[in-house]
Coordinates of C-alpha atoms in Angstrom, one line a residue:
Chain A
E1 CA -18.9 65.0 28.2
P2 CA -18.6 61.4 28.5
E3 CA -15.4 60.0 26.3
V4 CA -14.8 56.9 25.4
T5 CA -10.6 56.0 26.5
Q6 CA -7.4 54.2 25.6
T7 CA -4.6 52.8 27.5
P8 CA -1.7 53.1 26.6
S9 CA -1.7 55.6 23.4
H10 CA 1.0 54.0 22.7
Q11 CA 2.4 50.2 22.7
V12 CA 5.5 48.6 21.1
T13 CA 6.1 44.7 21.5
Q14 CA 8.9 42.0 19.7
M15 CA 6.3 39.7 16.7
G16 CA 4.9 37.5 18.6
Q17 CA 4.3 38.6 21.8
E18 CA 0.4 38.8 23.4
V19 CA -0.4 42.4 23.4
I20 CA -3.7 43.1 25.4
L21 CA -5.8 46.8 23.8
R22 CA -7.2 48.9 26.7
C23 CA -10.5 49.8 26.1
V24 CA -13.2 51.7 29.1
P25 CA -16.2 52.6 26.7
I26 CA -19.0 55.2 28.1
S27 CA -21.3 53.6 30.7
N28 CA -24.4 53.8 29.6
H29 CA -23.1 52.6 26.2
L30 CA -24.4 49.1 24.9
Y31 CA -22.7 48.2 21.5
F32 CA -19.0 48.0 21.4
Y33 CA -16.4 48.1 18.3
W34 CA -13.2 47.9 17.3
Y35 CA -11.5 49.4 14.3
R36 CA -7.4 49.5 13.1
Q37 CA -6.1 52.0 10.8
I38 CA -2.7 51.2 9.2
L39 CA -0.5 54.0 8.1
G40 CA -2.4 55.8 5.6
Q41 CA -4.4 54.0 4.4
K42 CA -8.8 53.8 5.6
V43 CA -9.8 53.1 9.1
E44 CA -11.4 49.0 9.1
F45 CA -14.2 47.3 10.8
L46 CA -12.6 44.8 13.3
V47 CA -15.2 43.3 15.6
S48 CA -18.5 44.9 17.2
F49 CA -19.6 43.3 20.2
Y50 CA -23.1 43.3 22.3
N51 CA -24.9 41.6 25.0
N52 CA -21.2 40.1 26.1
E53 CA -21.0 38.5 22.9
I54 CA -19.5 39.3 19.4
S55 CA -22.6 40.3 16.7
E56 CA -20.1 40.8 13.9
K57 CA -16.5 40.3 13.2
S58 CA -14.5 41.9 9.6
E59 CA -12.0 38.9 7.3
I60 CA -9.0 40.4 9.2
F61 CA -10.2 39.8 13.2
D62 CA -8.8 35.6 12.8
D63 CA -8.1 32.8 15.4
Q64 CA -5.1 35.5 16.3
F65 CA -8.1 38.3 17.6
S66 CA -10.4 37.8 20.7
V67 CA -11.8 40.5 22.4
E68 CA -13.7 40.8 26.5
R69 CA -15.4 42.6 28.3
P70 CA -14.0 41.1 31.4
D71 CA -15.5 43.7 34.5
G72 CA -18.8 46.4 33.1
S73 CA -17.0 48.7 32.8
N74 CA -14.0 47.8 30.3
F75 CA -13.6 46.2 26.9
T76 CA -9.8 44.8 25.8
L77 CA -8.7 43.4 22.1
K78 CA -6.6 41.0 22.6
I79 CA -3.8 39.6 19.9
R80 CA -2.3 36.5 21.0
S81 CA 0.8 36.3 18.9
T82 CA 1.4 39.6 17.3
K83 CA 2.7 40.1 13.8
L84 CA 4.8 43.0 11.9
E85 CA 1.4 43.7 9.7
D86 CA -0.4 44.4 13.5
S87 CA 0.9 47.6 13.5
A88 CA -1.7 50.4 13.0
M89 CA -4.0 52.5 15.5
Y90 CA -6.3 50.4 16.9
F91 CA -9.2 52.6 17.7
C92 CA -12.2 51.7 19.8
A93 CA -16.1 52.8 20.3
S94 CA -19.5 52.4 21.9
M95 CA -22.3 53.4 21.6
R96 CA -25.6 53.8 23.1
G97 CA -28.8 52.4 20.9
Y98 CA -28.9 50.7 17.9
S99 CA -31.4 52.8 15.7
N100 CA -29.7 55.9 14.6
Q101 CA -27.2 56.7 17.1
P102 CA -23.5 58.0 17.0
Q103 CA -20.6 55.6 17.5
H104 CA -18.4 57.9 20.0
F105 CA -14.4 56.9 19.3
G106 CA -11.6 56.7 21.8
D107 CA -8.3 58.7 20.6
G108 CA -7.3 55.5 20.1
T109 CA -3.5 53.0 20.4
R110 CA -1.0 52.5 18.7
L111 CA 0.9 49.6 18.4
S112 CA 3.9 48.8 17.1
I113 CA 5.3 45.4 16.3
L114 CA 9.0 45.2 16.4
Chain B
S1 CA -27.8 50.5 4.3
Q2 CA -25.4 51.3 2.6
Q3 CA -24.1 54.7 2.5
G4 CA -20.4 56.6 0.7
E5 CA -18.5 58.1 -1.0
E6 CA -16.6 61.6 -0.7
D7 CA -16.1 64.5 -2.8
P8 CA -13.8 65.8 -3.6
Q9 CA -10.7 63.8 -2.1
A10 CA -9.1 67.1 -1.8
L11 CA -10.1 70.5 -0.8
S12 CA -7.4 73.8 0.5
I13 CA -9.4 77.1 1.2
Q14 CA -8.4 79.6 3.3
E15 CA -9.4 81.1 7.0
G16 CA -12.6 82.0 6.5
E17 CA -14.0 80.7 3.8
N18 CA -16.5 78.5 3.2
A19 CA -15.6 74.4 2.8
T20 CA -18.3 72.6 1.5
M21 CA -18.0 68.5 1.1
N22 CA -20.3 65.8 -0.6
C23 CA -21.1 62.3 0.1
S24 CA -23.2 60.3 -2.4
Y25 CA -24.4 56.5 -1.6
K26 CA -26.2 53.6 -3.3
T27 CA -28.7 51.9 -1.0
S28 CA -31.5 53.8 0.9
I29 CA -30.6 54.5 4.3
N30 CA -32.2 55.4 7.9
N31 CA -29.8 58.2 8.6
L32 CA -26.7 59.4 7.3
Q33 CA -23.5 60.0 9.4
W34 CA -20.3 62.5 9.0
Y35 CA -16.8 62.1 11.4
R36 CA -14.2 64.6 11.3
Q37 CA -10.6 62.9 11.9
N38 CA -7.7 65.1 12.4
S39 CA -4.5 63.7 11.6
G40 CA -3.1 61.0 13.8
R41 CA -6.2 60.9 15.9
G42 CA -9.5 59.5 16.8
L43 CA -12.6 59.9 14.9
V44 CA -15.2 62.8 15.8
H45 CA -18.7 62.2 14.8
L46 CA -19.9 65.5 13.6
I47 CA -23.8 65.6 13.3
L48 CA -25.8 62.9 12.2
I49 CA -29.0 63.6 9.9
R50 CA -32.1 61.1 9.8
S51 CA -33.7 59.8 6.2
N52 CA -36.9 61.5 6.8
E53 CA -34.4 65.5 8.3
R54 CA -33.1 68.0 5.3
E55 CA -31.4 69.5 6.1
K56 CA -29.5 69.5 10.2
H57 CA -27.0 72.6 11.5
S58 CA -24.8 72.5 14.5
G59 CA -22.4 75.3 15.2
R60 CA -20.6 76.2 12.2
L61 CA -21.7 73.1 10.6
R62 CA -24.7 72.3 7.7
V63 CA -25.2 69.1 7.2
T64 CA -27.6 68.7 3.9
L65 CA -29.6 65.3 3.2
D66 CA -31.2 64.7 -0.6
T67 CA -32.6 61.1 -0.9
S68 CA -33.9 61.8 -4.1
K69 CA -30.3 61.9 -4.9
K70 CA -29.0 59.5 -2.9
S71 CA -25.9 62.6 -1.4
S72 CA -25.7 64.8 1.0
S73 CA -23.4 67.8 1.5
L74 CA -21.5 69.3 4.5
L75 CA -20.9 72.9 4.9
I76 CA -18.0 74.2 7.2
T77 CA -19.1 77.8 7.3
A78 CA -16.2 80.5 8.2
S79 CA -13.4 78.4 8.7
R80 CA -10.5 77.7 10.7
A81 CA -6.8 76.6 10.9
A82 CA -8.0 74.0 13.4
D83 CA -10.7 72.6 10.6
T84 CA -7.8 70.7 9.0
A85 CA -9.1 66.7 9.5
S86 CA -10.0 64.4 6.6
Y87 CA -14.3 64.3 6.6
F88 CA -16.2 61.0 6.0
C89 CA -19.9 59.7 5.2
P90 CA -18.9 56.3 6.6
K91 CA -21.0 53.4 5.3
T92 CA -23.5 51.4 7.5
S93 CA -24.5 47.7 7.3
G94 CA -26.3 47.1 10.6
S95 CA -23.8 48.8 12.8
R96 CA -20.8 48.6 11.3
L97 CA -18.8 51.4 9.8
T98 CA -17.1 51.5 7.0
F99 CA -14.9 54.2 6.1
G100 CA -14.2 55.9 2.6
E101 CA -11.4 57.6 1.9
G102 CA -12.9 60.9 3.1
T103 CA -12.2 64.6 2.1
Q104 CA -8.7 65.7 3.1
L105 CA -9.5 69.5 4.1
T106 CA -6.5 71.7 4.7
V107 CA -8.1 75.8 5.5
N108 CA -4.5 77.6 5.5
P109 CA -4.2 80.8 8.2

């Protein structure tokens, strides 16, 4: 069964550094998402992406964050200047269509900011 | 549309027993989805039930939907230790999912 894959599984970065989290969504899916989960807290929506542009973003997704689908298969989340509070699990998800479709999640990237 | 909150917050049962968890919501829905999250892992989609369906089965999972009461239930039959996880019925707004606290199910061997 097709899966959403995320790399790396764990990323350790110094505060202030840029980090790029990578995702390969399921190949025939059209909608792409990033969520994050701070340890012990709820899963939070960050951004949705469709037709090569952001369709919705949350208040968490500020100017430090950006997303890109650079080559038609990868979907990336960039954090430009990381803060300690960016430490979390970051989940990518994809969805085939808009109506009555489930989102398929990757196993996440654990981001640790030192 | 929006979906709801899970109840109970925590449920502990013995292996082989059935587990029932509930979800309530406030406004009309097109569908309701259930997800599972094992500790430290990603979310796994379990089942989607449309608003015109009343019951749906997938393996040991049975989901019911009562639109008049704005509620849904997820039944896991013959539970296994591997079913230990958090279970969610996230709110849907557009295509974004908003997750609550979930029901933490512990299945004791």
